[in-house]
Amino acid sequence: MRKKIVAGNWKMNTLPNEGVELAKTINEYVKTLNQDEKYKVILGVPFTHIDKVVQAVDLNLVSVSAQDCAMYESGAYTGEVSAKMIKSANCEYAIIGHSERRQYFGDTDEVIAKKLEMCYNNDLFPILCCGEKLEERENNSHFEVVEKQILNALINVNSEKMQNTIIAYEPVWAIGTGKTASPEQAQEMHEFIRKILSEKYGEEIANTTSILYGGSVNSKNAKQLFSNKDIDGGLVGGASLKSEEFIAIINAIRE
């Protein structure tokens, strides 16, 4: 059975001490829940926070994710942070291919494939992001765009590695805009993504891969989104910076 997951993406927000307090609040709440292996909470924090947040939470309750990693193992790449460095801080996950990395920092499908390889080589679990822009949705090329992103990223990923991969569908037009794909639109794309995985890896892996929805997820729409059969949780942006909102979203996935 695939896991239900709520993952926060803090992006370039909070100072380390603020992040630690937010993480502690989330951790204390999760501690009060009946622990169930079907559910997972992940915090995607800035690089400067990883070590402090890892120390602040119980990693059996709350996992920690980086928001990116370098496409190289090591070397003269000023400003980059390698997967090996991230793993050395007891971080478990890395968000790869987020639309903001694609848009602002030029992450191509080829770059994303290399970053995935670095994750697998260093025992990091990647959260692979995909999603179409508004014009691609409006001209009905959204399925083609998402399929291309996924297959290009997973070109060298075998079945064993795929078992350690989470996919997050985030329509670019819904990220940080307050707009959200309707539950029907989100379910339709998640079902399509699962079909892509089934054709590449077989039904067993397709049916055990967690696929998350991202794009202005909040406490008001989370329950309706998560009730769809192919939506296994959310990659949450702005709402993950507010403990009450994020806790409500955690509750929505458990209902």
PDB file of C-alpha atoms in Angstrom:
ATOM      1  CA  MET A   1       0.000   0.000   0.000  1.00  0.00           C
ATOM      2  CA  ARG A   2       1.351   3.410  -0.954  1.00  0.00           C
ATOM      3  CA  LYS A   3       1.882   6.039   1.724  1.00  0.00           C
ATOM      4  CA  LYS A   4      -0.188   9.150   2.272  1.00  0.00           C
ATOM      5  CA  ILE A   5       2.199  12.094   2.548  1.00  0.00           C
ATOM      6  CA  VAL A   6       2.038  15.734   3.538  1.00  0.00           C
ATOM      7  CA  ALA A   7       5.268  17.504   2.586  1.00  0.00           C
ATOM      8  CA  GLY A   8       5.958  21.160   3.317  1.00  0.00           C
ATOM      9  CA  ASN A   9       8.135  23.256   1.015  1.00  0.00           C
ATOM     10  CA  TRP A  10       9.287  26.305   2.947  1.00  0.00           C
ATOM     11  CA  LYS A  11      11.135  27.719  -0.083  1.00  0.00           C
ATOM     12  CA  MET A  12      13.327  30.749   0.782  1.00  0.00           C
ATOM     13  CA  ASN A  13      11.486  31.593   3.987  1.00  0.00           C
ATOM     14  CA  THR A  14      12.236  31.688   7.734  1.00  0.00           C
ATOM     15  CA  LEU A  15      15.534  32.117   9.540  1.00  0.00           C
ATOM     16  CA  PRO A  16      16.971  28.979  11.164  1.00  0.00           C
ATOM     17  CA  ASN A  17      15.626  29.768  14.651  1.00  0.00           C
ATOM     18  CA  GLU A  18      12.154  30.444  13.205  1.00  0.00           C
ATOM     19  CA  GLY A  19      12.286  27.226  11.222  1.00  0.00           C
ATOM     20  CA  VAL A  20      13.290  25.246  14.293  1.00  0.00           C
ATOM     21  CA  GLU A  21      10.306  26.581  16.255  1.00  0.00           C
ATOM     22  CA  LEU A  22       7.938  25.763  13.390  1.00  0.00           C
ATOM     23  CA  ALA A  23       9.405  22.261  13.077  1.00  0.00           C
ATOM     24  CA  LYS A  24       9.102  21.671  16.830  1.00  0.00           C
ATOM     25  CA  THR A  25       5.437  22.689  16.768  1.00  0.00           C
ATOM     26  CA  ILE A  26       4.714  20.281  13.905  1.00  0.00           C
ATOM     27  CA  ASN A  27       6.701  17.515  15.601  1.00  0.00           C
ATOM     28  CA  GLU A  28       4.842  17.956  18.901  1.00  0.00           C
ATOM     29  CA  TYR A  29       1.517  17.692  17.119  1.00  0.00           C
ATOM     30  CA  VAL A  30       2.484  14.616  15.112  1.00  0.00           C
ATOM     31  CA  LYS A  31       3.614  13.047  18.389  1.00  0.00           C
ATOM     32  CA  THR A  32       0.008  13.179  19.638  1.00  0.00           C
ATOM     33  CA  LEU A  33      -1.309  11.156  16.697  1.00  0.00           C
ATOM     34  CA  ASN A  34      -1.611   7.408  16.569  1.00  0.00           C
ATOM     35  CA  GLN A  35       1.420   6.418  14.563  1.00  0.00           C
ATOM     36  CA  ASP A  36       0.561   4.688  11.331  1.00  0.00           C
ATOM     37  CA  GLU A  37       3.054   3.586   8.705  1.00  0.00           C
ATOM     38  CA  LYS A  38       0.582   4.584   5.990  1.00  0.00           C
ATOM     39  CA  TYR A  39       1.192   8.277   6.698  1.00  0.00           C
ATOM     40  CA  LYS A  40       4.285  10.468   6.515  1.00  0.00           C
ATOM     41  CA  VAL A  41       5.058  14.120   7.260  1.00  0.00           C
ATOM     42  CA  ILE A  42       8.051  15.743   5.522  1.00  0.00           C
ATOM     43  CA  LEU A  43       9.481  19.244   5.981  1.00  0.00           C
ATOM     44  CA  GLY A  44      11.350  20.712   2.998  1.00  0.00           C
ATOM     45  CA  VAL A  45      13.640  23.305   4.573  1.00  0.00           C
ATOM     46  CA  PRO A  46      16.388  25.683   3.338  1.00  0.00           C
ATOM     47  CA  PHE A  47      19.941  24.297   3.312  1.00  0.00           C
ATOM     48  CA  THR A  48      20.867  26.527   6.270  1.00  0.00           C
ATOM     49  CA  HIS A  49      18.166  24.876   8.390  1.00  0.00           C
ATOM     50  CA  ILE A  50      18.726  21.187   7.698  1.00  0.00           C
ATOM     51  CA  ASP A  51      21.087  20.344  10.543  1.00  0.00           C
ATOM     52  CA  LYS A  52      19.129  22.316  13.141  1.00  0.00           C
ATOM     53  CA  VAL A  53      15.722  20.988  12.066  1.00  0.00           C
ATOM     54  CA  VAL A  54      17.020  17.395  11.970  1.00  0.00           C
ATOM     55  CA  GLN A  55      18.125  17.829  15.584  1.00  0.00           C
ATOM     56  CA  ALA A  56      14.845  19.493  16.597  1.00  0.00           C
ATOM     57  CA  VAL A  57      12.452  16.754  15.423  1.00  0.00           C
ATOM     58  CA  ASP A  58      11.988  13.060  16.021  1.00  0.00           C
ATOM     59  CA  LEU A  59      12.953  11.598  12.657  1.00  0.00           C
ATOM     60  CA  ASN A  60      10.676   8.637  13.345  1.00  0.00           C
ATOM     61  CA  LEU A  61       7.772  11.092  13.237  1.00  0.00           C
ATOM     62  CA  VAL A  62       8.839  13.886  10.898  1.00  0.00           C
ATOM     63  CA  SER A  63      11.265  13.544   7.989  1.00  0.00           C
ATOM     64  CA  VAL A  64      13.421  16.354   6.626  1.00  0.00           C
ATOM     65  CA  SER A  65      13.958  17.230   2.963  1.00  0.00           C
ATOM     66  CA  ALA A  66      16.296  19.550   1.104  1.00  0.00           C
ATOM     67  CA  GLN A  67      14.708  21.702  -1.586  1.00  0.00           C
ATOM     68  CA  ASP A  68      17.259  20.783  -4.250  1.00  0.00           C
ATOM     69  CA  CYS A  69      20.685  19.211  -4.720  1.00  0.00           C
ATOM     70  CA  ALA A  70      23.589  19.648  -7.111  1.00  0.00           C
ATOM     71  CA  MET A  71      23.830  17.643 -10.308  1.00  0.00           C
ATOM     72  CA  TYR A  72      27.469  16.888  -9.479  1.00  0.00           C
ATOM     73  CA  GLU A  73      29.017  14.620  -6.859  1.00  0.00           C
ATOM     74  CA  SER A  74      31.667  17.186  -5.848  1.00  0.00           C
ATOM     75  CA  GLY A  75      34.084  19.685  -7.362  1.00  0.00           C
ATOM     76  CA  ALA A  76      34.612  23.351  -8.216  1.00  0.00           C
ATOM     77  CA  TYR A  77      30.944  24.363  -8.259  1.00  0.00           C
ATOM     78  CA  THR A  78      30.760  27.438  -6.052  1.00  0.00           C
ATOM     79  CA  GLY A  79      27.518  27.778  -4.162  1.00  0.00           C
ATOM     80  CA  GLU A  80      26.238  24.265  -4.891  1.00  0.00           C
ATOM     81  CA  VAL A  81      25.301  21.682  -2.262  1.00  0.00           C
ATOM     82  CA  SER A  82      25.805  18.030  -3.097  1.00  0.00           C
ATOM     83  CA  ALA A  83      23.513  15.128  -2.310  1.00  0.00           C
ATOM     84  CA  LYS A  84      26.320  13.617  -0.255  1.00  0.00           C
ATOM     85  CA  MET A  85      26.496  16.759   1.896  1.00  0.00           C
ATOM     86  CA  ILE A  86      22.730  16.721   2.384  1.00  0.00           C
ATOM     87  CA  LYS A  87      22.729  13.053   3.345  1.00  0.00           C
ATOM     88  CA  SER A  88      25.573  13.644   5.830  1.00  0.00           C
ATOM     89  CA  ALA A  89      23.211  15.893   7.808  1.00  0.00           C
ATOM     90  CA  ASN A  90      20.776  12.959   8.262  1.00  0.00           C
ATOM     91  CA  CYS A  91      18.378  14.437   5.721  1.00  0.00           C
ATOM     92  CA  GLU A  92      16.265  11.793   3.952  1.00  0.00           C
ATOM     93  CA  TYR A  93      14.679  13.575   0.980  1.00  0.00           C
ATOM     94  CA  ALA A  94      15.346  16.158  -1.725  1.00  0.00           C
ATOM     95  CA  ILE A  95      12.822  18.036  -3.859  1.00  0.00           C
ATOM     96  CA  ILE A  96      13.965  17.777  -7.480  1.00  0.00           C
ATOM     97  CA  GLY A  97      12.684  19.623 -10.552  1.00  0.00           C
ATOM     98  CA  HIS A  98      10.390  22.117  -8.850  1.00  0.00           C
ATOM     99  CA  SER A  99       8.904  24.529 -11.385  1.00  0.00           C
ATOM    100  CA  GLU A 100      10.683  27.432  -9.710  1.00  0.00           C
ATOM    101  CA  ARG A 101      14.012  25.684 -10.290  1.00  0.00           C
ATOM    102  CA  ARG A 102      13.015  25.141 -13.910  1.00  0.00           C
ATOM    103  CA  GLN A 103      11.786  28.717 -14.384  1.00  0.00           C
ATOM    104  CA  TYR A 104      14.352  30.788 -12.489  1.00  0.00           C
ATOM    105  CA  PHE A 105      17.480  28.641 -12.484  1.00  0.00           C
ATOM    106  CA  GLY A 106      17.305  26.848 -15.810  1.00  0.00           C
ATOM    107  CA  ASP A 107      16.891  23.276 -14.581  1.00  0.00           C
ATOM    108  CA  THR A 108      16.237  21.286 -17.752  1.00  0.00           C
ATOM    109  CA  ASP A 109      14.955  17.731 -17.928  1.00  0.00           C
ATOM    110  CA  GLU A 110      18.558  16.615 -18.463  1.00  0.00           C
ATOM    111  CA  VAL A 111      19.744  18.456 -15.339  1.00  0.00           C
ATOM    112  CA  ILE A 112      16.877  17.006 -13.347  1.00  0.00           C
ATOM    113  CA  ALA A 113      17.769  13.476 -14.479  1.00  0.00           C
ATOM    114  CA  LYS A 114      21.333  14.026 -13.251  1.00  0.00           C
ATOM    115  CA  LYS A 115      20.108  15.361  -9.910  1.00  0.00           C
ATOM    116  CA  LEU A 116      17.934  12.274  -9.501  1.00  0.00           C
ATOM    117  CA  GLU A 117      21.007  10.127 -10.124  1.00  0.00           C
ATOM    118  CA  MET A 118      22.865  11.977  -7.368  1.00  0.00           C
ATOM    119  CA  CYS A 119      19.975  11.330  -4.987  1.00  0.00           C
ATOM    120  CA  TYR A 120      19.929   7.604  -5.686  1.00  0.00           C
ATOM    121  CA  ASN A 121      23.722   7.364  -5.450  1.00  0.00           C
ATOM    122  CA  ASN A 122      23.635   8.935  -1.999  1.00  0.00           C
ATOM    123  CA  ASP A 123      20.555   7.230  -0.544  1.00  0.00           C
ATOM    124  CA  LEU A 124      18.344  10.298  -0.710  1.00  0.00           C
ATOM    125  CA  PHE A 125      14.694   9.821  -1.613  1.00  0.00           C
ATOM    126  CA  PRO A 126      13.738  12.270  -4.387  1.00  0.00           C
ATOM    127  CA  ILE A 127      10.435  14.101  -4.644  1.00  0.00           C
ATOM    128  CA  LEU A 128      10.231  14.606  -8.402  1.00  0.00           C
ATOM    129  CA  CYS A 129       8.100  17.570  -9.476  1.00  0.00           C
ATOM    130  CA  CYS A 130       6.250  18.027 -12.753  1.00  0.00           C
ATOM    131  CA  GLY A 131       3.563  20.332 -14.037  1.00  0.00           C
ATOM    132  CA  GLU A 132       2.366  22.490 -16.914  1.00  0.00           C
ATOM    133  CA  LYS A 133       2.180  26.251 -17.400  1.00  0.00           C
ATOM    134  CA  LEU A 134      -1.138  28.042 -17.899  1.00  0.00           C
ATOM    135  CA  GLU A 135      -0.733  28.379 -21.659  1.00  0.00           C
ATOM    136  CA  GLU A 136       0.033  24.654 -21.905  1.00  0.00           C
ATOM    137  CA  ARG A 137      -3.139  23.860 -20.007  1.00  0.00           C
ATOM    138  CA  GLU A 138      -5.156  26.213 -22.173  1.00  0.00           C
ATOM    139  CA  ASN A 139      -3.846  24.795 -25.456  1.00  0.00           C
ATOM    140  CA  ASN A 140      -4.481  21.228 -24.242  1.00  0.00           C
ATOM    141  CA  SER A 141      -0.825  20.175 -24.290  1.00  0.00           C
ATOM    142  CA  HIS A 142      -0.705  19.633 -20.499  1.00  0.00           C
ATOM    143  CA  PHE A 143      -0.690  15.830 -20.717  1.00  0.00           C
ATOM    144  CA  GLU A 144       2.086  15.877 -23.306  1.00  0.00           C
ATOM    145  CA  VAL A 145       4.160  18.305 -21.215  1.00  0.00           C
ATOM    146  CA  VAL A 146       3.864  16.294 -18.010  1.00  0.00           C
ATOM    147  CA  GLU A 147       4.575  12.993 -19.760  1.00  0.00           C
ATOM    148  CA  LYS A 148       7.713  14.448 -21.341  1.00  0.00           C
ATOM    149  CA  GLN A 149       8.941  15.834 -18.015  1.00  0.00           C
ATOM    150  CA  ILE A 150       8.443  12.522 -16.232  1.00  0.00           C
ATOM    151  CA  LEU A 151       9.892  10.237 -18.875  1.00  0.00           C
ATOM    152  CA  ASN A 152      12.909  12.476 -19.477  1.00  0.00           C
ATOM    153  CA  ALA A 153      13.640  12.669 -15.767  1.00  0.00           C
ATOM    154  CA  LEU A 154      13.234   8.920 -15.256  1.00  0.00           C
ATOM    155  CA  ILE A 155      15.111   7.902 -18.406  1.00  0.00           C
ATOM    156  CA  ASN A 156      17.852   6.088 -16.453  1.00  0.00           C
ATOM    157  CA  VAL A 157      15.754   5.128 -13.421  1.00  0.00           C
ATOM    158  CA  ASN A 158      15.124   1.420 -13.020  1.00  0.00           C
ATOM    159  CA  SER A 159      12.318  -0.251 -11.078  1.00  0.00           C
ATOM    160  CA  GLU A 160      14.354  -0.572  -7.893  1.00  0.00           C
ATOM    161  CA  LYS A 161      15.136   3.154  -7.819  1.00  0.00           C
ATOM    162  CA  MET A 162      11.569   4.046  -8.726  1.00  0.00           C
ATOM    163  CA  GLN A 163      10.370   2.348  -5.569  1.00  0.00           C
ATOM    164  CA  ASN A 164      12.213   5.056  -3.614  1.00  0.00           C
ATOM    165  CA  THR A 165      10.719   7.958  -5.576  1.00  0.00           C
ATOM    166  CA  ILE A 166       7.792  10.274  -4.851  1.00  0.00           C
ATOM    167  CA  ILE A 167       6.185  12.302  -7.634  1.00  0.00           C
ATOM    168  CA  ALA A 168       4.567  15.691  -7.079  1.00  0.00           C
ATOM    169  CA  TYR A 169       2.252  17.152  -9.711  1.00  0.00           C
ATOM    170  CA  GLU A 170       2.169  20.933  -9.450  1.00  0.00           C
ATOM    171  CA  PRO A 171       0.428  22.893 -12.193  1.00  0.00           C
ATOM    172  CA  VAL A 172       2.618  25.992 -12.498  1.00  0.00           C
ATOM    173  CA  TRP A 173      -0.422  28.234 -12.843  1.00  0.00           C
ATOM    174  CA  ALA A 174      -1.583  27.207  -9.381  1.00  0.00           C
ATOM    175  CA  ILE A 175       1.673  27.686  -7.449  1.00  0.00           C
ATOM    176  CA  GLY A 176       1.484  30.676  -5.132  1.00  0.00           C
ATOM    177  CA  THR A 177      -1.389  32.198  -7.094  1.00  0.00           C
ATOM    178  CA  GLY A 178      -4.252  31.189  -4.857  1.00  0.00           C
ATOM    179  CA  LYS A 179      -5.680  29.247  -7.797  1.00  0.00           C
ATOM    180  CA  THR A 180      -6.008  25.510  -7.390  1.00  0.00           C
ATOM    181  CA  ALA A 181      -6.701  22.806  -9.924  1.00  0.00           C
ATOM    182  CA  SER A 182     -10.177  21.474  -9.332  1.00  0.00           C
ATOM    183  CA  PRO A 183     -10.285  18.060  -7.647  1.00  0.00           C
ATOM    184  CA  GLU A 184     -11.421  16.655 -10.999  1.00  0.00           C
ATOM    185  CA  GLN A 185      -8.487  18.237 -12.877  1.00  0.00           C
ATOM    186  CA  ALA A 186      -6.009  17.078 -10.252  1.00  0.00           C
ATOM    187  CA  GLN A 187      -7.373  13.526 -10.184  1.00  0.00           C
ATOM    188  CA  GLU A 188      -7.353  13.344 -13.981  1.00  0.00           C
ATOM    189  CA  MET A 189      -3.644  14.232 -14.109  1.00  0.00           C
ATOM    190  CA  HIS A 190      -2.692  11.967 -11.209  1.00  0.00           C
ATOM    191  CA  GLU A 191      -4.450   9.069 -12.912  1.00  0.00           C
ATOM    192  CA  PHE A 192      -2.568   9.905 -16.115  1.00  0.00           C
ATOM    193  CA  ILE A 193       0.770   9.966 -14.274  1.00  0.00           C
ATOM    194  CA  ARG A 194       0.034   6.583 -12.719  1.00  0.00           C
ATOM    195  CA  LYS A 195      -0.692   5.252 -16.206  1.00  0.00           C
ATOM    196  CA  ILE A 196       2.716   6.533 -17.397  1.00  0.00           C
ATOM    197  CA  LEU A 197       4.390   4.721 -14.505  1.00  0.00           C
ATOM    198  CA  SER A 198       2.421   1.562 -15.213  1.00  0.00           C
ATOM    199  CA  GLU A 199       3.535   1.528 -18.841  1.00  0.00           C
ATOM    200  CA  LYS A 200       7.178   2.065 -17.880  1.00  0.00           C
ATOM    201  CA  TYR A 201       7.465  -0.016 -14.694  1.00  0.00           C
ATOM    202  CA  GLY A 202       4.346  -2.167 -14.417  1.00  0.00           C
ATOM    203  CA  GLU A 203       1.197  -1.905 -12.360  1.00  0.00           C
ATOM    204  CA  GLU A 204       2.743  -2.930  -9.047  1.00  0.00           C
ATOM    205  CA  ILE A 205       5.163  -0.004  -8.945  1.00  0.00           C
ATOM    206  CA  ALA A 206       2.582   2.378 -10.389  1.00  0.00           C
ATOM    207  CA  ASN A 207       0.138   1.426  -7.666  1.00  0.00           C
ATOM    208  CA  THR A 208       2.672   1.772  -4.839  1.00  0.00           C
ATOM    209  CA  THR A 209       4.193   5.118  -5.904  1.00  0.00           C
ATOM    210  CA  SER A 210       2.921   8.102  -3.923  1.00  0.00           C
ATOM    211  CA  ILE A 211       1.827  10.968  -6.166  1.00  0.00           C
ATOM    212  CA  LEU A 212       1.263  14.300  -4.417  1.00  0.00           C
ATOM    213  CA  TYR A 213      -0.645  17.365  -5.532  1.00  0.00           C
ATOM    214  CA  GLY A 214       0.884  20.817  -5.123  1.00  0.00           C
ATOM    215  CA  GLY A 215      -0.470  24.223  -6.023  1.00  0.00           C
ATOM    216  CA  SER A 216      -2.044  26.460  -3.372  1.00  0.00           C
ATOM    217  CA  VAL A 217      -3.026  23.549  -1.122  1.00  0.00           C
ATOM    218  CA  ASN A 218      -4.579  24.844   2.095  1.00  0.00           C
ATOM    219  CA  SER A 219      -6.775  23.741   4.985  1.00  0.00           C
ATOM    220  CA  LYS A 220      -9.952  24.560   3.048  1.00  0.00           C
ATOM    221  CA  ASN A 221      -9.281  22.513  -0.098  1.00  0.00           C
ATOM    222  CA  ALA A 222      -7.011  19.730   1.194  1.00  0.00           C
ATOM    223  CA  LYS A 223      -9.704  17.258   2.217  1.00  0.00           C
ATOM    224  CA  GLN A 224     -11.521  17.466  -1.109  1.00  0.00           C
ATOM    225  CA  LEU A 225      -8.274  17.086  -3.070  1.00  0.00           C
ATOM    226  CA  PHE A 226      -6.977  14.201  -0.961  1.00  0.00           C
ATOM    227  CA  SER A 227     -10.240  12.266  -1.212  1.00  0.00           C
ATOM    228  CA  ASN A 228      -9.469  11.376  -4.836  1.00  0.00           C
ATOM    229  CA  LYS A 229      -8.191   7.849  -5.316  1.00  0.00           C
ATOM    230  CA  ASP A 230      -4.947   8.743  -7.107  1.00  0.00           C
ATOM    231  CA  ILE A 231      -3.986  11.767  -4.977  1.00  0.00           C
ATOM    232  CA  ASP A 232      -1.800  10.562  -2.132  1.00  0.00           C
ATOM    233  CA  GLY A 233      -1.241  13.862  -0.352  1.00  0.00           C
ATOM    234  CA  GLY A 234       0.239  17.258  -0.959  1.00  0.00           C
ATOM    235  CA  LEU A 235       3.424  19.220  -1.505  1.00  0.00           C
ATOM    236  CA  VAL A 236       2.428  22.340   0.393  1.00  0.00           C
ATOM    237  CA  GLY A 237       3.986  25.758  -0.129  1.00  0.00           C
ATOM    238  CA  GLY A 238       2.795  28.867   1.719  1.00  0.00           C
ATOM    239  CA  ALA A 239       0.444  27.001   4.036  1.00  0.00           C
ATOM    240  CA  SER A 240       3.381  24.952   5.380  1.00  0.00           C
ATOM    241  CA  LEU A 241       4.784  28.131   6.979  1.00  0.00           C
ATOM    242  CA  LYS A 242       1.773  28.422   9.292  1.00  0.00           C
ATOM    243  CA  SER A 243       1.652  25.655  11.881  1.00  0.00           C
ATOM    244  CA  GLU A 244      -2.144  25.728  12.292  1.00  0.00           C
ATOM    245  CA  GLU A 245      -2.683  25.497   8.526  1.00  0.00           C
ATOM    246  CA  PHE A 246      -0.148  22.720   8.076  1.00  0.00           C
ATOM    247  CA  ILE A 247      -1.568  20.741  10.981  1.00  0.00           C
ATOM    248  CA  ALA A 248      -5.055  21.050   9.452  1.00  0.00           C
ATOM    249  CA  ILE A 249      -3.679  19.690   6.186  1.00  0.00           C
ATOM    250  CA  ILE A 250      -2.064  16.784   8.063  1.00  0.00           C
ATOM    251  CA  ASN A 251      -5.458  16.060   9.587  1.00  0.00           C
ATOM    252  CA  ALA A 252      -7.114  16.197   6.173  1.00  0.00           C
ATOM    253  CA  ILE A 253      -4.984  13.353   4.872  1.00  0.00           C
ATOM    254  CA  ARG A 254      -5.841  11.170   7.843  1.00  0.00           C
ATOM    255  CA  GLU A 255      -9.609  11.563   7.542  1.00  0.00           C
TER     256      GLU A 255
END
